[in-house]
mmCIF file of C-alpha atoms in Angstrom:
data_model
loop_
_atom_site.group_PDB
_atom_site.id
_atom_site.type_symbol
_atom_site.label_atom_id
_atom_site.label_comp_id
_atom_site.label_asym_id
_atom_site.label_seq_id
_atom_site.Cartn_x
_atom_site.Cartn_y
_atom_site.Cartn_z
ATOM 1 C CA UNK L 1 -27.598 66.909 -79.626
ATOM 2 C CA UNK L 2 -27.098 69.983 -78.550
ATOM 3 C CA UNK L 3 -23.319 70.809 -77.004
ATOM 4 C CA UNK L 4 -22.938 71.065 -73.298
ATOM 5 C CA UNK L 5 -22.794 74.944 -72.128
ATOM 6 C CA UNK L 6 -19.223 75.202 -70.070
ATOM 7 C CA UNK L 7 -19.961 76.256 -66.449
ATOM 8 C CA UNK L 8 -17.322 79.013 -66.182
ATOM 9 C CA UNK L 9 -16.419 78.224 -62.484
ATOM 10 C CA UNK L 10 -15.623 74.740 -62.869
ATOM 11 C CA UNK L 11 -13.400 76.176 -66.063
ATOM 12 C CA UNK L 12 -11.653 78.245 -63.220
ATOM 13 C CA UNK L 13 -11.185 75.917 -60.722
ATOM 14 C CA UNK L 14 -9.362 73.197 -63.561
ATOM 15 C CA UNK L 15 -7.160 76.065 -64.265
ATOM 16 C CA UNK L 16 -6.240 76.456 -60.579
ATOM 17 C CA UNK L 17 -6.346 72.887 -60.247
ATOM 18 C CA UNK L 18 -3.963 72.513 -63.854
ATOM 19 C CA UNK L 19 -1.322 75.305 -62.561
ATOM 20 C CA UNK L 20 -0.984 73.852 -59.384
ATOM 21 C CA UNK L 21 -0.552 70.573 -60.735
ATOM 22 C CA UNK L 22 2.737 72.475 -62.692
ATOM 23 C CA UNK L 23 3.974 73.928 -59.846
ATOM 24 C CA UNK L 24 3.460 71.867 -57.276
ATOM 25 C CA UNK L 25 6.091 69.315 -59.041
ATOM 26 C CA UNK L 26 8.679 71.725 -58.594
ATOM 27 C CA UNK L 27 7.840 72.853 -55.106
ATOM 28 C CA UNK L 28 9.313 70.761 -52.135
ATOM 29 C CA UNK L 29 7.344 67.993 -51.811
ATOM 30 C CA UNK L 30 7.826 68.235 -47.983
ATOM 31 C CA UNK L 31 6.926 71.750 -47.803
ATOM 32 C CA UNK L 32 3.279 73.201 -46.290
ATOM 33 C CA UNK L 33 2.502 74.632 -50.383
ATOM 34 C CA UNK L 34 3.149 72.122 -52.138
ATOM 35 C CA UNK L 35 0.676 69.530 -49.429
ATOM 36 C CA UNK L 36 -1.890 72.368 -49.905
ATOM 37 C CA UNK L 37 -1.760 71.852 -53.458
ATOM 38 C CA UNK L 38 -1.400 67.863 -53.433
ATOM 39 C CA UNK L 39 -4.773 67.544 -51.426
ATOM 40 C CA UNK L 40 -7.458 68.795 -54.729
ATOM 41 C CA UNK L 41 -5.228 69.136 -57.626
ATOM 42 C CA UNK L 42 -5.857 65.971 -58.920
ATOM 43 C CA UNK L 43 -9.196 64.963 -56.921
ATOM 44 C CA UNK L 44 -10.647 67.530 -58.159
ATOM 45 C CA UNK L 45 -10.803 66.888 -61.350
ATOM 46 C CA UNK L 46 -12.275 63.856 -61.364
ATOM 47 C CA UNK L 47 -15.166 65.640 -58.969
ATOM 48 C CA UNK L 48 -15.782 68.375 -61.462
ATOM 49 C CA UNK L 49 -15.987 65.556 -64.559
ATOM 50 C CA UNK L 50 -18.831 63.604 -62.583
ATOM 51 C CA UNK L 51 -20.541 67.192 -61.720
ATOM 52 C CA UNK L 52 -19.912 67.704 -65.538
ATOM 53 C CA UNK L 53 -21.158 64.343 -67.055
ATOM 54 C CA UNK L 54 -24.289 62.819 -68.160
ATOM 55 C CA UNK L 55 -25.379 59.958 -66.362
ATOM 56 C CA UNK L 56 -24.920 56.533 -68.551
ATOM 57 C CA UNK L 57 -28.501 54.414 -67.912
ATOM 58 C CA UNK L 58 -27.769 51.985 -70.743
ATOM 59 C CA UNK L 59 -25.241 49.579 -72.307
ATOM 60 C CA UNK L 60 -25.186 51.061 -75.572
ATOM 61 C CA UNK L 61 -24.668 54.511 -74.223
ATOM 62 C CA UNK L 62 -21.637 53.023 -72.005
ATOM 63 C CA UNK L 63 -20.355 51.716 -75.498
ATOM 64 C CA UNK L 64 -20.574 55.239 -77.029
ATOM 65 C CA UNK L 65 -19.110 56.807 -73.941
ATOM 66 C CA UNK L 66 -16.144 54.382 -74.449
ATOM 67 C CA UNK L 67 -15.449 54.746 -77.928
ATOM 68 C CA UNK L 68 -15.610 58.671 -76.711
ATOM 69 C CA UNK L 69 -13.349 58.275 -73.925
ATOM 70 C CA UNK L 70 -10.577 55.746 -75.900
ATOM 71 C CA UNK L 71 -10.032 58.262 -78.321
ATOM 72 C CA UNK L 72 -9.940 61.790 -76.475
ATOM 73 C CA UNK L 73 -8.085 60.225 -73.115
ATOM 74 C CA UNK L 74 -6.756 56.731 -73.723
ATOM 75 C CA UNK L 75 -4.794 57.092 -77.255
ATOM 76 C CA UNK L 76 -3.823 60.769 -76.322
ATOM 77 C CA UNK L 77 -1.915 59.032 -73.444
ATOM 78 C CA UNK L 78 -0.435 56.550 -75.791
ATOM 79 C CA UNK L 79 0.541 59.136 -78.209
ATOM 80 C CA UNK L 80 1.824 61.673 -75.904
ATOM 81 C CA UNK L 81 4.135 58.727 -74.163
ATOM 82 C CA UNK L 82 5.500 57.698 -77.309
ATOM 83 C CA UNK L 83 6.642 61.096 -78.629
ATOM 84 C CA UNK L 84 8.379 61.817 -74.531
ATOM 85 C CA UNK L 85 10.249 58.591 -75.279
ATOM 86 C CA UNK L 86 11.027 59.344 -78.732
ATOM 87 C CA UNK L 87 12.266 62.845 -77.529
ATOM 88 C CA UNK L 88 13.779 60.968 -74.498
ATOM 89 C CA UNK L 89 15.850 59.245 -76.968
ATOM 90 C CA UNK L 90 16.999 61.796 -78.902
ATOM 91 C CA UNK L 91 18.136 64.270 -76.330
ATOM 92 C CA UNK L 92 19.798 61.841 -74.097
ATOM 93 C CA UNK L 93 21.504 59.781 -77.259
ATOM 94 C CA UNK L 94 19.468 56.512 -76.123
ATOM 95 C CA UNK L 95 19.297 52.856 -77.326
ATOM 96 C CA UNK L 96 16.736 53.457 -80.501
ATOM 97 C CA UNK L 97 16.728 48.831 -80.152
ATOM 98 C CA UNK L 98 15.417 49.160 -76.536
ATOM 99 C CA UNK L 99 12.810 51.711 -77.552
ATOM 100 C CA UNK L 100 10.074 49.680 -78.704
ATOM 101 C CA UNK L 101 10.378 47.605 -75.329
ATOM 102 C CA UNK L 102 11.020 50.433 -72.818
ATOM 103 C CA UNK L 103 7.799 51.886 -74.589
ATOM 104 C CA UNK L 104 5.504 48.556 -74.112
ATOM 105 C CA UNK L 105 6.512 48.497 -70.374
ATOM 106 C CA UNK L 106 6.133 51.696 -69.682
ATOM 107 C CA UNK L 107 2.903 51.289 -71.318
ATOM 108 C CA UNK L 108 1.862 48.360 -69.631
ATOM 109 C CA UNK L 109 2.135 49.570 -65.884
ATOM 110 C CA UNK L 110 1.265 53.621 -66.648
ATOM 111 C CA UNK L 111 2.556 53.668 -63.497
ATOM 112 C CA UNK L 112 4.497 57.333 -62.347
ATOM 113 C CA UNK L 113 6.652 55.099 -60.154
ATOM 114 C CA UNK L 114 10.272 55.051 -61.314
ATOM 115 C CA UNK L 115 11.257 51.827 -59.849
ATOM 116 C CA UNK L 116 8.432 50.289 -62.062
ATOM 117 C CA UNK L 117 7.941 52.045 -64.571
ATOM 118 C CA UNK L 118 7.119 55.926 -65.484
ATOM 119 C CA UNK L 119 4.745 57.394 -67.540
ATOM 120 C CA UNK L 120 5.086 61.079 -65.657
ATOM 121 C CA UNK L 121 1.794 62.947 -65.553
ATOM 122 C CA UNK L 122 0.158 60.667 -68.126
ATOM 123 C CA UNK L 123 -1.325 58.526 -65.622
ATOM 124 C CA UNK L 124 -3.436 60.702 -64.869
ATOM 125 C CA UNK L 125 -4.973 59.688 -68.619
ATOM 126 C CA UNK L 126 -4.750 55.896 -68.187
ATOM 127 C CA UNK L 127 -6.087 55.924 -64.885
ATOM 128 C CA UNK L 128 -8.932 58.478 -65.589
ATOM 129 C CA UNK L 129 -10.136 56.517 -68.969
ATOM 130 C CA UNK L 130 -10.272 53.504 -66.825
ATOM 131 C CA UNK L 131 -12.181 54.961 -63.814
ATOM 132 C CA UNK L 132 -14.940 57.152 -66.455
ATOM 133 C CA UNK L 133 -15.467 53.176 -67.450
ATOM 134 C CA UNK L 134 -15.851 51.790 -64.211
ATOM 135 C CA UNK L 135 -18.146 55.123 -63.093
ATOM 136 C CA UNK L 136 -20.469 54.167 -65.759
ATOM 137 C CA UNK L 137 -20.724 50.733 -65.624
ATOM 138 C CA UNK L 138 -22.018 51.070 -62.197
ATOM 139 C CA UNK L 139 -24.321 53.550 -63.233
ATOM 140 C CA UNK L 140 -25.963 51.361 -65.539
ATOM 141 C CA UNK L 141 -25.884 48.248 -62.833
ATOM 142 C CA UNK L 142 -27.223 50.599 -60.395
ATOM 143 C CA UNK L 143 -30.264 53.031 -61.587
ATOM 144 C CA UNK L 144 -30.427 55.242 -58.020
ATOM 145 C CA UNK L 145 -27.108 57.473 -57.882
ATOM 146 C CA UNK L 146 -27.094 57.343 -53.724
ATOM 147 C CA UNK L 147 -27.195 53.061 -53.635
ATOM 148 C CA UNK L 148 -24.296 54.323 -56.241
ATOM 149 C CA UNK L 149 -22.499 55.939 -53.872
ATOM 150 C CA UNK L 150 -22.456 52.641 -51.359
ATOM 151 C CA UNK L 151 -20.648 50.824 -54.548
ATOM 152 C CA UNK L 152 -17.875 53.275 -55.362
ATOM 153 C CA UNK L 153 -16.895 53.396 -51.728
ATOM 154 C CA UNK L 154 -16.523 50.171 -51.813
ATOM 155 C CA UNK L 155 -14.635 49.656 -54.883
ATOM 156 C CA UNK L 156 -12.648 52.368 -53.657
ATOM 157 C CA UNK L 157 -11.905 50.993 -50.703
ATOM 158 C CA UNK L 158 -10.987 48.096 -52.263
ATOM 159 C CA UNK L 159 -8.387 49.598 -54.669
ATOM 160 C CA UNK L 160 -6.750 51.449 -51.695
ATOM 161 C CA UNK L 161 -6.263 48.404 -50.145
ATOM 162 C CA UNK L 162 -5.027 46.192 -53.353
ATOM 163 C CA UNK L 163 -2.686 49.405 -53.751
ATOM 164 C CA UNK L 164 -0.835 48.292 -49.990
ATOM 165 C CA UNK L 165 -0.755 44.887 -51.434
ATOM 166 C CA UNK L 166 0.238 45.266 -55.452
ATOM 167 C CA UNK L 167 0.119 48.198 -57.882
ATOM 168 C CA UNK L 168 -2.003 46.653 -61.044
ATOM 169 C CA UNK L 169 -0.773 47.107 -64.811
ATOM 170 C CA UNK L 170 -2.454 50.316 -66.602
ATOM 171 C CA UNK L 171 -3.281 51.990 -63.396
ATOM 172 C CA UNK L 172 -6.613 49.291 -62.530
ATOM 173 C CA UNK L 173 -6.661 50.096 -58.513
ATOM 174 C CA UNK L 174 -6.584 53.559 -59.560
ATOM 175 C CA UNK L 175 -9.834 52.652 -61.638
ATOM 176 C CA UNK L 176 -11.739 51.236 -58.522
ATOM 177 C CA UNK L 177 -10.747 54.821 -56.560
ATOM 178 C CA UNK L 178 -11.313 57.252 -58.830
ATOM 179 C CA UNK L 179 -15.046 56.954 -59.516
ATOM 180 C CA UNK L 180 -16.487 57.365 -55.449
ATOM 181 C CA UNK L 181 -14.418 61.209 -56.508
ATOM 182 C CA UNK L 182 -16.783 61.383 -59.721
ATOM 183 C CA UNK L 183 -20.370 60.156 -57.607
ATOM 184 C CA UNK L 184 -19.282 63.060 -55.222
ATOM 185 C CA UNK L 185 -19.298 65.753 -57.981
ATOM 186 C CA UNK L 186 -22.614 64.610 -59.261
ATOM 187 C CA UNK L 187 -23.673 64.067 -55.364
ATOM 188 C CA UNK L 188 -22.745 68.077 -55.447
ATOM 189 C CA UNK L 189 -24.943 68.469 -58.238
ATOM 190 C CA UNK L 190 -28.114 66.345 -57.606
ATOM 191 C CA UNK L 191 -28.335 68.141 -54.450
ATOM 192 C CA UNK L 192 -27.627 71.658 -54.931
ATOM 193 C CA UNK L 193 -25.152 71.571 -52.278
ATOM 194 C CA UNK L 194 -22.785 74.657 -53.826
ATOM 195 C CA UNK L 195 -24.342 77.877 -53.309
ATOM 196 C CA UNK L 196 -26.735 76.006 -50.055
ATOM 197 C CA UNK L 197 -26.636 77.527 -46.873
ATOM 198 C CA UNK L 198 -25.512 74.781 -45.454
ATOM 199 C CA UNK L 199 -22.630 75.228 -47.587
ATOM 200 C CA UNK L 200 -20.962 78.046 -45.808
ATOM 201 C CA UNK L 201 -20.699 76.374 -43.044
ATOM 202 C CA UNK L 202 -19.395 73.409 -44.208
ATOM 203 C CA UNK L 203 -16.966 75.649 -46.008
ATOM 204 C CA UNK L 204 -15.264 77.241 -42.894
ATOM 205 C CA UNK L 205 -14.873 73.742 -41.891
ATOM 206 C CA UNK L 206 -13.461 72.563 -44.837
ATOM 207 C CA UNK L 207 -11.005 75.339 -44.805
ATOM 208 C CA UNK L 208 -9.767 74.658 -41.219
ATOM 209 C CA UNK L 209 -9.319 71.071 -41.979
ATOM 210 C CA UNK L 210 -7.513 71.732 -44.913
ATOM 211 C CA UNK L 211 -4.982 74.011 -43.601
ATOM 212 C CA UNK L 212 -4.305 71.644 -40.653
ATOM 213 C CA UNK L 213 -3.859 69.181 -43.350
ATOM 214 C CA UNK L 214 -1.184 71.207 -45.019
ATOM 215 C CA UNK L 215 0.437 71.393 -42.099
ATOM 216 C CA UNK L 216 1.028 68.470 -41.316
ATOM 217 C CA UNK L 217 1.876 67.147 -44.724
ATOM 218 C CA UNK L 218 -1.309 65.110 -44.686
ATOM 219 C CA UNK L 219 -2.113 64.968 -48.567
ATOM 220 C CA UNK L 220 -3.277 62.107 -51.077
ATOM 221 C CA UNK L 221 -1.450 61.274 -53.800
ATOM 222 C CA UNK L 222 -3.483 59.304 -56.145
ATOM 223 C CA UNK L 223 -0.354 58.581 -58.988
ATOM 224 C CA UNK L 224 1.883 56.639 -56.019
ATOM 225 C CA UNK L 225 -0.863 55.495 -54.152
ATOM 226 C CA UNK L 226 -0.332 57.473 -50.987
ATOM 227 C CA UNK L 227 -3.576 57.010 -48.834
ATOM 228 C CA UNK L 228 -2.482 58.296 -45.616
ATOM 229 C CA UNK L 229 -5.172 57.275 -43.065
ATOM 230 C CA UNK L 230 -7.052 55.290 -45.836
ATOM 231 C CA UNK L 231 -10.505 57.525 -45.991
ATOM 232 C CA UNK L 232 -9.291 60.202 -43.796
ATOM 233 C CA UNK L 233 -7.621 61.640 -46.863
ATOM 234 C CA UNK L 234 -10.040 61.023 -49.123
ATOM 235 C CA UNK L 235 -12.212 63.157 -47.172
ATOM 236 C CA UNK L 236 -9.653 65.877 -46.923
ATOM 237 C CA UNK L 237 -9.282 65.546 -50.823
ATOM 238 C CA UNK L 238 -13.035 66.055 -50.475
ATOM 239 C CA UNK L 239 -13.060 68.915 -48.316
ATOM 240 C CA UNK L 240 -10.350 70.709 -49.654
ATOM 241 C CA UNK L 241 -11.360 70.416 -53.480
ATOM 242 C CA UNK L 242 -14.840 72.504 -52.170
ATOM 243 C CA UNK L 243 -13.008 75.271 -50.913
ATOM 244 C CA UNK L 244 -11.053 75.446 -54.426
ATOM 245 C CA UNK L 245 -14.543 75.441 -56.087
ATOM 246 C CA UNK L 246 -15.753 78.047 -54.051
ATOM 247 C CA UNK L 247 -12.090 80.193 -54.795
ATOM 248 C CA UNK L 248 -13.025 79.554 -58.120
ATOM 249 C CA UNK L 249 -16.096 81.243 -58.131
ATOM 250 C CA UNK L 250 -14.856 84.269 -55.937
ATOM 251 C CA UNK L 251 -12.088 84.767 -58.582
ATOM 252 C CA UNK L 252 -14.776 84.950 -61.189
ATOM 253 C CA UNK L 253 -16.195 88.023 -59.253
ATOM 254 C CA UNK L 254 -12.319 89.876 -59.676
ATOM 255 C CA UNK L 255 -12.384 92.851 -62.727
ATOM 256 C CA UNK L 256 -9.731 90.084 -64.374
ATOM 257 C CA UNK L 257 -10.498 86.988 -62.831
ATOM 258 C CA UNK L 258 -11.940 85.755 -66.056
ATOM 259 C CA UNK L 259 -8.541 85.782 -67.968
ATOM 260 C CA UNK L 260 -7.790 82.558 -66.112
ATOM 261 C CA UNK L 261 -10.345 80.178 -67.591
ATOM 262 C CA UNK L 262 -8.310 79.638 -71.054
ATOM 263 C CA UNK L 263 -6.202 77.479 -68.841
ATOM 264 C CA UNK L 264 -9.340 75.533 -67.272
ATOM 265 C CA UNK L 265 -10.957 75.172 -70.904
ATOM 266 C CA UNK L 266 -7.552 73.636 -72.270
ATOM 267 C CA UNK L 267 -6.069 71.262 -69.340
ATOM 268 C CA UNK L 268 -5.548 68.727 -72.191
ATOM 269 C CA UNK L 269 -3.236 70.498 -74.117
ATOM 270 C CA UNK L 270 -1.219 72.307 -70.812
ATOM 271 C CA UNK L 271 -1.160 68.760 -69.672
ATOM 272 C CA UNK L 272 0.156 67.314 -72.441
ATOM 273 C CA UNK L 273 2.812 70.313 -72.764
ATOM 274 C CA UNK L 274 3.796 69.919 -69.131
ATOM 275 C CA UNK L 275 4.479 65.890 -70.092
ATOM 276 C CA UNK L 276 6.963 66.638 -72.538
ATOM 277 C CA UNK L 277 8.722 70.056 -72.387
ATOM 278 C CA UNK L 278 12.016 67.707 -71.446
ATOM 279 C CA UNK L 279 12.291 68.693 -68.360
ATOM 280 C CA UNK L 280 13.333 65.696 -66.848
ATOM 281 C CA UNK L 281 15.174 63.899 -69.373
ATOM 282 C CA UNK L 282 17.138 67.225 -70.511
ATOM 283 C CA UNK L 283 17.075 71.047 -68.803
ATOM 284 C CA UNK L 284 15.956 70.538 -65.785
ATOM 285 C CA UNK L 285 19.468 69.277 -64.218
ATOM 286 C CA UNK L 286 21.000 72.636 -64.977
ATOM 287 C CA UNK L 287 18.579 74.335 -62.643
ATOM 288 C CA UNK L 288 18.185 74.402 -58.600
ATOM 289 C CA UNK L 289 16.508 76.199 -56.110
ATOM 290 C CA UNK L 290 13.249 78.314 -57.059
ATOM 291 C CA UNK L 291 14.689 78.661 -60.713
ATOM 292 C CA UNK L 292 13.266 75.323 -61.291
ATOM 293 C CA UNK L 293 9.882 76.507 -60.482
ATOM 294 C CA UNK L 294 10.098 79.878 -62.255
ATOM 295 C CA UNK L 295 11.414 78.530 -65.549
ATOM 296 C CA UNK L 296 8.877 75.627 -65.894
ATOM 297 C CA UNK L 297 6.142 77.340 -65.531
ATOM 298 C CA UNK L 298 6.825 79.717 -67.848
ATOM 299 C CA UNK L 299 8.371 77.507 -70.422
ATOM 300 C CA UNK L 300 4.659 75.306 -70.433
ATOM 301 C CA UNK L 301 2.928 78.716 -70.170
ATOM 302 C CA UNK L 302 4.843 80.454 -73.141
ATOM 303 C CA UNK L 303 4.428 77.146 -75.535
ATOM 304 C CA UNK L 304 0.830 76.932 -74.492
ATOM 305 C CA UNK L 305 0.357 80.500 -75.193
ATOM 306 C CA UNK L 306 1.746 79.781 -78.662
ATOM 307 C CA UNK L 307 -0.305 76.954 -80.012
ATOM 308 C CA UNK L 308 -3.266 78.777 -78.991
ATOM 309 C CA UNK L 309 -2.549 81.901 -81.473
ATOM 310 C CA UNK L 310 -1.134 79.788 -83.782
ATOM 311 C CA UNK L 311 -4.538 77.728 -83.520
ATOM 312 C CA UNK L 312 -6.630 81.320 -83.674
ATOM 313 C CA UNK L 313 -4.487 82.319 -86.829
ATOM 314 C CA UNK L 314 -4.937 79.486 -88.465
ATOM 315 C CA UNK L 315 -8.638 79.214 -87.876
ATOM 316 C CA UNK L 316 -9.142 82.722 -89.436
ATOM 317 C CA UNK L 317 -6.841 81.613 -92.381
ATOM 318 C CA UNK L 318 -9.464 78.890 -93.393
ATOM 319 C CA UNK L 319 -12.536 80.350 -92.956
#
């Protein structure tokens, strides 16, 4: 099987998605920027990973695809969640006896809701693993990708509305959501949409609407189930998420635009960095104001920057 060529704009619009995600948690959450930002940053991803993906026609692919998926996204989010409590512990001199069940209900809801349960950004993991499963087992019930479409609005209807009701353990009404956001990246693709003429117009729209959004703080958030208007900000989520793709692929055209995609090719590991660089549970009470913002970004930047040449040395090393 031959690997899957990257597609250099969708690398640049995860690392604008990725850095906004950063910033964005230490921008005012009430604040025109930080809406902006909360509309695609975490849509969007799940669009570009169903204009990425292979369709699943079969069971026994769908089994494949889930070993796949369990380890790269679902025990990376177990992993990463142990070692933040672990560190959790250790910097803020915690009960090591209440560990192992802080840990299990933590694990249990994924939730990034404090009164529940947090997992921080690592919902995003749980809840993504979850929806790739429910994208493809549709696809495989459902052969034609458009009658496709009618399910996952459905389903996502439905989890917006279980959401009002009852948040489900290990992020499930996120599951039902997340894949109509998947069907519309390969909707993007199957139709040639990007790069249409049609496009442009639908672009200048898109941009309006997503300004007006921003101004009136009318943003999704997907991790605490904040549907404002139900499918009215889905479709800004939508919108807005095109006019990053298409920022992406003007950037590409700048003389250094291209020194941006090492952060789109490696959201994993900036993700993971972001999750535990103790911000919460340690250093980030001693700063206010735009410090915050400043100092976390390039704290995740400069440790990110270091495993990377630490990975390129060592590569060299063996071979």
């Amino acid at each position: 099987m031959h690997k899957k060529e990257r597609i250099e704009w969708v690398d640049m619009a995860k690392a604008l998605a990725i850095l906004g995600m950063i910033a964005g948690h230490e921008l005012n959450s009430e604040g025109f920027l930080a809406s902006l930002i909360y509309c695609f940053h975490m849509p969007i991803f799940f669009i570009l990973s169903g204009y990425t993906s292979r369709p699943v026609t079969t069971w026994a692919a769908w089994g494949k695809k889930f070993w796949k998926s369990f380890k790269k996204i679902y025990l990376l989010a177990v992993i990463v969640l142990l070692v933040q409590m672990v560190l959790a512990n250790i910097v803020g001199h915690g009960d090591w006896a209440q560990l192992s069940q802080s840990f299990l209900r933590n694990w249990y809801w994924a939730s990034n809701n404090n009164q529940v349960a947090s997992v921080g950004v690592m919902w995003f993991l749980f809840a993504f693993f979850y929806g790739i499963l429910v994208y493809d087992g549709v696809g495989v019930l459902v052969s034609n990708y458009r009658y496709a479409g009618l399910v996952y609005l459905v389903l996502s209807a439905l989890g917006m509305a279980i959401a009002f009701k009852v948040w489900l353990p290990q992020d499930l009404d996120l599951a039902l959501v997340i894949p109509f956001f998947m069907w519309f990246g390969r909707w993007l693709r199957e139709s040639h949409f990007i790069g249409s003429k049609l496009a442009r117009y639908v672009l200048v729209i898109s941009t309006v609407i997503w300004i007006l959004a921003g101004q009136q703080r009318f943003h999704i958030e997907i991790s605490i189930r904040h549907y404002p208007g139900f499918f009215l900000s889905v479709l800004v989520a939508l919108l807005s998420s095109l006019v990053i793709i298409y920022v992406s692929r003007g950037i590409l055209c700048l003389p250094y635009g291209s020194k941006l995609l090492v952060f789109g090719r490696h959201t994993l590991l900036l993700m993971c960095i972001h999750s535990l660089d103790l911000y919460w549970t340690w250093w980030g009470v001693w700063v206010n104001g735009p410090w915050k913002l400043i100092l976390r970004v390039a704290l995740d930047l400069m440790i990110f920057t270091l495993i990377l040449g630490f990975r390129q040395l060592w590569q060299r090393k063996i071979k």
